[in-house]
Amino acid sequence: MPTLTENKSSRPAARSAGRPLPELIFGDLWAYDPSPETADAKLKPRYDLFIGGKFVAPSTGKYFDSINPANETKLAEIAQANAADVDAAYQAARKAYDNVWGKMSGRERAKYIYRIARLLQDRAREFAVAETMDGGKPIKESRDFDVPMAAAHFFYHAGWADKLDYVAPGRKVAPLGVVGQVIPWNFPLLMLAWKLAPALAMGNCIVIKPAETTSITALKLAELLQDAGLPAGVVNIVTGFGDTGAAVMGHAIAAKVAFTGSTEVGKIIMRSLAGTDKKMTMELGGKAANIVFDDAPIDQAVEGIVNGIFFNQGHVCCAGSRLLVQETVATEVLAKLKNRIKVLRVGDPLDKNTDIGAINSKEQLATIERLVAVGVKEGATMFQPACKLPAKGYYFRPTVFSGVSMSHRIAREEIFGPVLSVLTFRTVDEAVEKANNTAYGLSAGVWTDKGSRILKMSTELKAGVVWANTYNKFDPTSPFGGYKESGFGREGGRQGLLDYCQLV
Amino acid sequence: MTSTAPAAFRRLFNEIGPVDYVGIEERVAKYTTRSIKKSSKLFGLKLATSMVDLTTLEGKDTPCKVESLCQKALSPHDDPDIPTVAAVCVYPAMVKYARRALGEDTPVRIASVATAFPSGQAPLRTRLAEVKAAVSDGADEIDMVINRGAFLSGEFQLVQDEIAAVRTACGIATLKVILEVSELETYDNIRAASFLAMRVLRPNDFIKTSTGKTTLNATLGNNQVMIEAIRDFYLNTGTPIAMKPAGGIRTAKQALQFLIAVKETLGDEWLNNTRYRFGASSLLNDLLRQIKKEKTGVYQAPYYFSEAAESY
């Protein structure tokens, strides 16, 4: 029965009128059985502070619980350090710097750093399981990304340690002394490696504080540092909450502080350090644009979009949380994206087939839920797949908002969760304008078949990293850092090393 | 024809869009990290067994060799739980012996590689005559090769017309169109050739990677490019096209990885032997060996499986 509406369709006559649009069925005809990683994480019931090469109890005697976000069970007790403990850590670092590490030749330091890298590789599975239990990220990510990349950072910087005469051509470099570092919960071990490796290679000693929800792998690494024979006091790890972090950042001995975390906290730290002579590097938030042009390889772009926003549950400062797609292909990209998301597996992070694990903490889950509710209220169209979530633990479905405009809050604020906002653009200039219309500037993605357009975009986008036809690619040799309120200073590569030295 | 060829070339490629090599390789690498255990592994192995086109394509094939292949196809193993394979795949001259061995009332279909396989370098009328002869000898399915020379010189219309002609010559027999991916070389070309073929195929006709006679055969990468083309074509037209990777798939582990790609790209409706096949010979015994391993917990020696080429 031909109808007028049928004539509108450009589809061939093979499909009769009235039949529904063809759809793909991603059902349970062939369900994957559970495949949990069974390696032992070798956790201790209680972790003390790591000061002067030894584990010491906190002076307050207080401990707090570290929770597994996948099932809300307690993993271990973590020591809560106060200002006196932080001071003890700085004194130990100062002593180690003056007596041992600051005087040691780069070649000797390299031996220790290589040893750390190798030991981490040896115990990769154990660390991967611990990382997943502590932070909720899928085991395939901690196994294939976090742990190997952490080892790679130690290897890379070990290689630099005896070649520091060449890191700043024409100049000599010297260590800064003792540095204070505070790291976030999204990549606990990897951020630890990003911070420790360049500082150690340059000859600095360290006081570092991991995030309160993810301290375990840092303290496991402390055990590994003991095994590596690293001289006492070179690395000191203090655990606790915001006040501990503030003590680490504000201590008089710290010649430099490095912070990775939220822009909000970054600003507080910078205010409190104004007027001091401390060097600073800040790696803060982001709201990256992932830009898809109409000549892009669409399926691979969709893969890059998924990788950009759902990697590590979207707890990534450089996540491609704003998808800018050219209007001509917006419908196609969105349709393909939805089909792709339907096969993502959300659930037990320790299962080897899990694509999206648990949200890091109850607080973060609440933040995500709050901002998603704002998105709905502001009128954006929400899509979530119908996947089942575990009964216990902190989980959130991968979420895509379409019909988002630049003035929506979900297009401006960092959500730090598996939530993508889709915006459209018409021309190249408009794409650049929209991509740069943010307080952040950490990263961006460009998807196009045109090489010249990639080069143009990479110069016009105000972002520390611009990925072309890929996303979330990291390498120890490549500097990483932000523009604008995403921070300053670089980590990785020669540029990262230069942020841990003084030129003499 | 030659003067319009470049325009046709651009038009097709613009319509179907480019494929990024690095992106495809990254996508398929994720399939290889899937961990398939226990009952889901057993299901996958049996499914793969039911999808095998058990193949012998040698100059030295004889009626006896084909007969024993047919027997293996009918009863891959004495375990009644193990399904028969989907089809046997033989040269046209061997079709009548295969029909004699299998009989008329058989679950195993007979596929034959007609059209001057593997080069396709024969006049069209010769190729069509070969197809008709194979069908009249009892072939249920015809595996044809496309005219790669015409494709690479940009004569897309000719390539497509030849496929349409073979389809007509097939009558009710199912058609499988071999793209010979190693000679097309790029993923862009593989995607383009897939669309050229699909546009003249009937529902559940196949596109197939390769002849198995060149250096590079089925890989997860070219399988992915082709099943994505099938998916796009299906969602646009409603016509479901089937897929057959052939050559180079020798282990059960590889077969499971291909099936994971199907499950996560095309979905449940392609997880059957009407819509997906493996062109293989040694794959079958490895599937059987893994099935026995799943059931008994121990590996059996290769010589416990009939027709096994390897031994100690």
mmCIF file of N, CA and C in Angstrom, chain A residues 11-12 14-15 22-33 35 143 295-297 299-300 303 336 339-340 343 345 352-353 355 449 473, chain B residues 18-20 23-24 26-27 30 34-40 43 228 231-232 234-238 259-260 263-269 271:
data_model
loop_
_atom_site.group_PDB
_atom_site.id
_atom_site.type_symbol
_atom_site.label_atom_id
_atom_site.label_comp_id
_atom_site.label_asym_id
_atom_site.label_seq_id
_atom_site.Cartn_x
_atom_site.Cartn_y
_atom_site.Cartn_z
ATOM 1 N N ARG A 11 14.940 5.099 1.060
ATOM 2 C CA ARG A 11 15.343 3.701 1.157
ATOM 3 C C ARG A 11 14.757 2.888 0.015
ATOM 4 N N PRO A 12 15.443 1.840 -0.399
ATOM 5 C CA PRO A 12 14.957 1.037 -1.507
ATOM 6 C C PRO A 12 13.666 0.296 -1.159
ATOM 7 N N ALA A 14 13.002 -2.645 -1.068
ATOM 8 C CA ALA A 14 13.167 -3.946 -0.410
ATOM 9 C C ALA A 14 12.395 -4.010 0.907
ATOM 10 N N ARG A 15 12.288 -2.839 1.574
ATOM 11 C CA ARG A 15 11.546 -2.847 2.823
ATOM 12 C C ARG A 15 10.120 -2.436 2.570
ATOM 13 N N PRO A 22 15.001 -1.458 10.558
ATOM 14 C CA PRO A 22 15.831 -2.561 11.033
ATOM 15 C C PRO A 22 16.658 -2.140 12.244
ATOM 16 N N GLU A 23 16.771 -3.038 13.176
ATOM 17 C CA GLU A 23 17.566 -2.755 14.369
ATOM 18 C C GLU A 23 18.485 -3.930 14.654
ATOM 19 N N LEU A 24 19.571 -3.662 15.332
ATOM 20 C CA LEU A 24 20.459 -4.745 15.732
ATOM 21 C C LEU A 24 20.040 -5.215 17.111
ATOM 22 N N ILE A 25 20.131 -6.514 17.325
ATOM 23 C CA ILE A 25 19.716 -7.060 18.616
ATOM 24 C C ILE A 25 20.949 -7.493 19.400
ATOM 25 N N PHE A 26 21.264 -6.731 20.439
ATOM 26 C CA PHE A 26 22.394 -7.114 21.286
ATOM 27 C C PHE A 26 21.838 -7.765 22.539
ATOM 28 N N GLY A 27 21.465 -9.042 22.419
ATOM 29 C CA GLY A 27 20.811 -9.735 23.518
ATOM 30 C C GLY A 27 21.748 -10.686 24.232
ATOM 31 N N ASP A 28 21.151 -11.705 24.817
ATOM 32 C CA ASP A 28 21.961 -12.621 25.620
ATOM 33 C C ASP A 28 22.010 -14.027 25.012
ATOM 34 N N LEU A 29 21.890 -14.080 23.675
ATOM 35 C CA LEU A 29 22.001 -15.383 23.014
ATOM 36 C C LEU A 29 23.322 -16.059 23.397
ATOM 37 N N TRP A 30 24.363 -15.266 23.398
ATOM 38 C CA TRP A 30 25.676 -15.785 23.806
ATOM 39 C C TRP A 30 26.212 -14.864 24.900
ATOM 40 N N ALA A 31 25.882 -15.183 26.158
ATOM 41 C CA ALA A 31 26.318 -14.348 27.275
ATOM 42 C C ALA A 31 27.714 -14.788 27.714
ATOM 43 N N TYR A 32 28.531 -13.817 28.115
ATOM 44 C CA TYR A 32 29.859 -14.184 28.629
ATOM 45 C C TYR A 32 29.716 -14.600 30.094
ATOM 46 N N ASP A 33 30.341 -15.700 30.462
ATOM 47 C CA ASP A 33 30.353 -16.098 31.867
ATOM 48 C C ASP A 33 31.270 -15.155 32.652
ATOM 49 N N SER A 35 34.301 -13.748 34.524
ATOM 50 C CA SER A 35 35.707 -14.095 34.328
ATOM 51 C C SER A 35 36.565 -13.224 35.235
ATOM 52 N N ARG A 143 45.297 -3.368 34.226
ATOM 53 C CA ARG A 143 46.258 -4.362 33.740
ATOM 54 C C ARG A 143 46.967 -3.899 32.463
ATOM 55 N N ASP A 295 33.976 14.476 7.192
ATOM 56 C CA ASP A 295 34.767 13.561 6.361
ATOM 57 C C ASP A 295 35.530 12.533 7.209
ATOM 58 N N ALA A 296 35.207 12.474 8.488
ATOM 59 C CA ALA A 296 35.944 11.569 9.389
ATOM 60 C C ALA A 296 35.551 10.117 9.148
ATOM 61 N N PRO A 297 36.455 9.192 9.448
ATOM 62 C CA PRO A 297 36.068 7.777 9.467
ATOM 63 C C PRO A 297 35.121 7.564 10.656
ATOM 64 N N ASP A 299 33.078 5.231 12.033
ATOM 65 C CA ASP A 299 33.116 4.154 13.023
ATOM 66 C C ASP A 299 34.306 4.281 13.962
ATOM 67 N N GLN A 300 35.435 4.700 13.405
ATOM 68 C CA GLN A 300 36.613 4.851 14.256
ATOM 69 C C GLN A 300 36.469 6.083 15.152
ATOM 70 N N GLU A 303 34.432 5.014 18.023
ATOM 71 C CA GLU A 303 35.296 4.279 18.948
ATOM 72 C C GLU A 303 36.115 5.262 19.791
ATOM 73 N N LYS A 336 25.209 5.605 15.568
ATOM 74 C CA LYS A 336 26.287 4.626 15.724
ATOM 75 C C LYS A 336 26.804 4.586 17.157
ATOM 76 N N ASN A 339 24.458 2.494 19.300
ATOM 77 C CA ASN A 339 24.660 1.058 19.081
ATOM 78 C C ASN A 339 25.934 0.568 19.748
ATOM 79 N N ARG A 340 26.958 1.401 19.721
ATOM 80 C CA ARG A 340 28.231 1.012 20.327
ATOM 81 C C ARG A 340 28.089 0.925 21.846
ATOM 82 N N VAL A 343 26.709 -2.252 23.668
ATOM 83 C CA VAL A 343 27.514 -3.443 23.946
ATOM 84 C C VAL A 343 28.591 -3.208 25.007
ATOM 85 N N ARG A 345 30.015 -3.164 28.608
ATOM 86 C CA ARG A 345 29.656 -3.985 29.756
ATOM 87 C C ARG A 345 29.990 -3.236 31.040
ATOM 88 N N LYS A 352 37.237 -9.607 33.784
ATOM 89 C CA LYS A 352 38.108 -9.223 32.672
ATOM 90 C C LYS A 352 37.324 -8.680 31.482
ATOM 91 N N ASN A 353 36.017 -8.932 31.438
ATOM 92 C CA ASN A 353 35.214 -8.433 30.324
ATOM 93 C C ASN A 353 34.498 -7.119 30.628
ATOM 94 N N ASP A 355 33.851 -3.319 30.769
ATOM 95 C CA ASP A 355 34.337 -2.134 30.062
ATOM 96 C C ASP A 355 34.246 -0.893 30.943
ATOM 97 N N ASP A 449 39.558 13.292 7.781
ATOM 98 C CA ASP A 449 40.437 12.607 6.841
ATOM 99 C C ASP A 449 41.445 13.573 6.218
ATOM 100 N N LYS A 473 45.631 9.016 24.252
ATOM 101 C CA LYS A 473 46.897 8.318 24.023
ATOM 102 C C LYS A 473 47.964 9.002 24.872
ATOM 103 N N PRO B 18 35.325 7.005 4.679
ATOM 104 C CA PRO B 18 36.633 6.361 4.826
ATOM 105 C C PRO B 18 36.717 5.418 6.032
ATOM 106 N N VAL B 19 37.754 4.610 6.049
ATOM 107 C CA VAL B 19 38.047 3.725 7.182
ATOM 108 C C VAL B 19 39.451 4.063 7.669
ATOM 109 N N ASP B 20 39.609 4.198 8.968
ATOM 110 C CA ASP B 20 40.922 4.506 9.512
ATOM 111 C C ASP B 20 41.606 3.220 9.967
ATOM 112 N N GLY B 23 42.497 2.954 13.733
ATOM 113 C CA GLY B 23 41.283 2.806 14.536
ATOM 114 C C GLY B 23 40.724 1.395 14.471
ATOM 115 N N ILE B 24 40.723 0.809 13.276
ATOM 116 C CA ILE B 24 40.221 -0.562 13.130
ATOM 117 C C ILE B 24 41.100 -1.527 13.928
ATOM 118 N N GLU B 26 42.855 -0.944 16.522
ATOM 119 C CA GLU B 26 42.612 -0.779 17.957
ATOM 120 C C GLU B 26 41.294 -1.403 18.381
ATOM 121 N N ARG B 27 40.285 -1.259 17.524
ATOM 122 C CA ARG B 27 38.977 -1.831 17.866
ATOM 123 C C ARG B 27 39.101 -3.345 18.000
ATOM 124 N N LYS B 30 40.662 -5.050 21.022
ATOM 125 C CA LYS B 30 39.835 -5.204 22.223
ATOM 126 C C LYS B 30 39.112 -6.551 22.234
ATOM 127 N N ARG B 34 38.875 -10.105 25.344
ATOM 128 C CA ARG B 34 37.689 -10.684 25.968
ATOM 129 C C ARG B 34 38.046 -12.062 26.513
ATOM 130 N N SER B 35 37.493 -12.377 27.671
ATOM 131 C CA SER B 35 37.823 -13.635 28.327
ATOM 132 C C SER B 35 36.576 -14.520 28.325
ATOM 133 N N ILE B 36 36.611 -15.579 27.529
ATOM 134 C CA ILE B 36 35.436 -16.438 27.361
ATOM 135 C C ILE B 36 35.684 -17.743 28.108
ATOM 136 N N LYS B 37 34.839 -18.001 29.102
ATOM 137 C CA LYS B 37 35.076 -19.133 29.993
ATOM 138 C C LYS B 37 33.870 -20.058 30.054
ATOM 139 N N LYS B 38 34.123 -21.270 30.515
ATOM 140 C CA LYS B 38 33.093 -22.234 30.922
ATOM 141 C C LYS B 38 31.968 -22.394 29.893
ATOM 142 N N SER B 39 30.709 -22.247 30.361
ATOM 143 C CA SER B 39 29.597 -22.566 29.462
ATOM 144 C C SER B 39 29.549 -21.598 28.281
ATOM 145 N N SER B 40 29.997 -20.375 28.488
ATOM 146 C CA SER B 40 29.985 -19.455 27.360
ATOM 147 C C SER B 40 31.039 -19.865 26.328
ATOM 148 N N PHE B 43 29.519 -22.887 24.445
ATOM 149 C CA PHE B 43 28.518 -22.412 23.491
ATOM 150 C C PHE B 43 29.210 -21.857 22.242
ATOM 151 N N GLU B 228 31.178 -4.256 9.575
ATOM 152 C CA GLU B 228 30.648 -2.895 9.752
ATOM 153 C C GLU B 228 29.919 -2.449 8.487
ATOM 154 N N ARG B 231 26.599 -4.157 8.606
ATOM 155 C CA ARG B 231 25.736 -3.479 9.572
ATOM 156 C C ARG B 231 25.152 -2.191 8.971
ATOM 157 N N ASP B 232 26.022 -1.369 8.366
ATOM 158 C CA ASP B 232 25.542 -0.102 7.794
ATOM 159 C C ASP B 232 24.523 -0.362 6.693
ATOM 160 N N TYR B 234 22.624 -3.021 6.305
ATOM 161 C CA TYR B 234 21.386 -3.562 6.888
ATOM 162 C C TYR B 234 20.542 -2.443 7.500
ATOM 163 N N LEU B 235 21.180 -1.561 8.258
ATOM 164 C CA LEU B 235 20.424 -0.500 8.922
ATOM 165 C C LEU B 235 19.840 0.482 7.903
ATOM 166 N N ASN B 236 20.492 0.586 6.725
ATOM 167 C CA ASN B 236 19.969 1.501 5.698
ATOM 168 C C ASN B 236 18.917 0.881 4.805
ATOM 169 N N THR B 237 19.031 -0.414 4.547
ATOM 170 C CA THR B 237 18.152 -1.030 3.551
ATOM 171 C C THR B 237 17.261 -2.119 4.134
ATOM 172 N N GLY B 238 17.619 -2.648 5.292
ATOM 173 C CA GLY B 238 16.861 -3.764 5.848
ATOM 174 C C GLY B 238 17.268 -5.103 5.260
ATOM 175 N N LEU B 259 33.927 -14.460 16.473
ATOM 176 C CA LEU B 259 32.524 -14.479 16.907
ATOM 177 C C LEU B 259 32.225 -13.347 17.889
ATOM 178 N N ILE B 260 33.212 -13.002 18.718
ATOM 179 C CA ILE B 260 33.027 -11.865 19.631
ATOM 180 C C ILE B 260 32.817 -10.590 18.801
ATOM 181 N N LYS B 263 29.272 -10.718 17.568
ATOM 182 C CA LYS B 263 28.332 -10.453 18.665
ATOM 183 C C LYS B 263 28.273 -8.960 18.998
ATOM 184 N N GLU B 264 29.439 -8.308 19.003
ATOM 185 C CA GLU B 264 29.467 -6.922 19.461
ATOM 186 C C GLU B 264 29.276 -5.910 18.327
ATOM 187 N N THR B 265 29.256 -6.387 17.084
ATOM 188 C CA THR B 265 29.066 -5.450 15.979
ATOM 189 C C THR B 265 27.707 -5.648 15.304
ATOM 190 N N LEU B 266 27.356 -6.905 15.037
ATOM 191 C CA LEU B 266 26.111 -7.191 14.326
ATOM 192 C C LEU B 266 25.007 -7.702 15.253
ATOM 193 N N GLY B 267 25.397 -8.235 16.378
ATOM 194 C CA GLY B 267 24.385 -8.680 17.339
ATOM 195 C C GLY B 267 23.952 -10.129 17.132
ATOM 196 N N ASP B 268 22.946 -10.504 17.906
ATOM 197 C CA ASP B 268 22.536 -11.912 18.008
ATOM 198 C C ASP B 268 22.052 -12.518 16.693
ATOM 199 N N GLU B 269 21.471 -11.688 15.825
ATOM 200 C CA GLU B 269 20.874 -12.251 14.608
ATOM 201 C C GLU B 269 21.920 -12.769 13.613
ATOM 202 N N LEU B 271 24.556 -14.541 14.806
ATOM 203 C CA LEU B 271 25.245 -15.655 15.479
ATOM 204 C C LEU B 271 24.599 -16.983 15.097
#
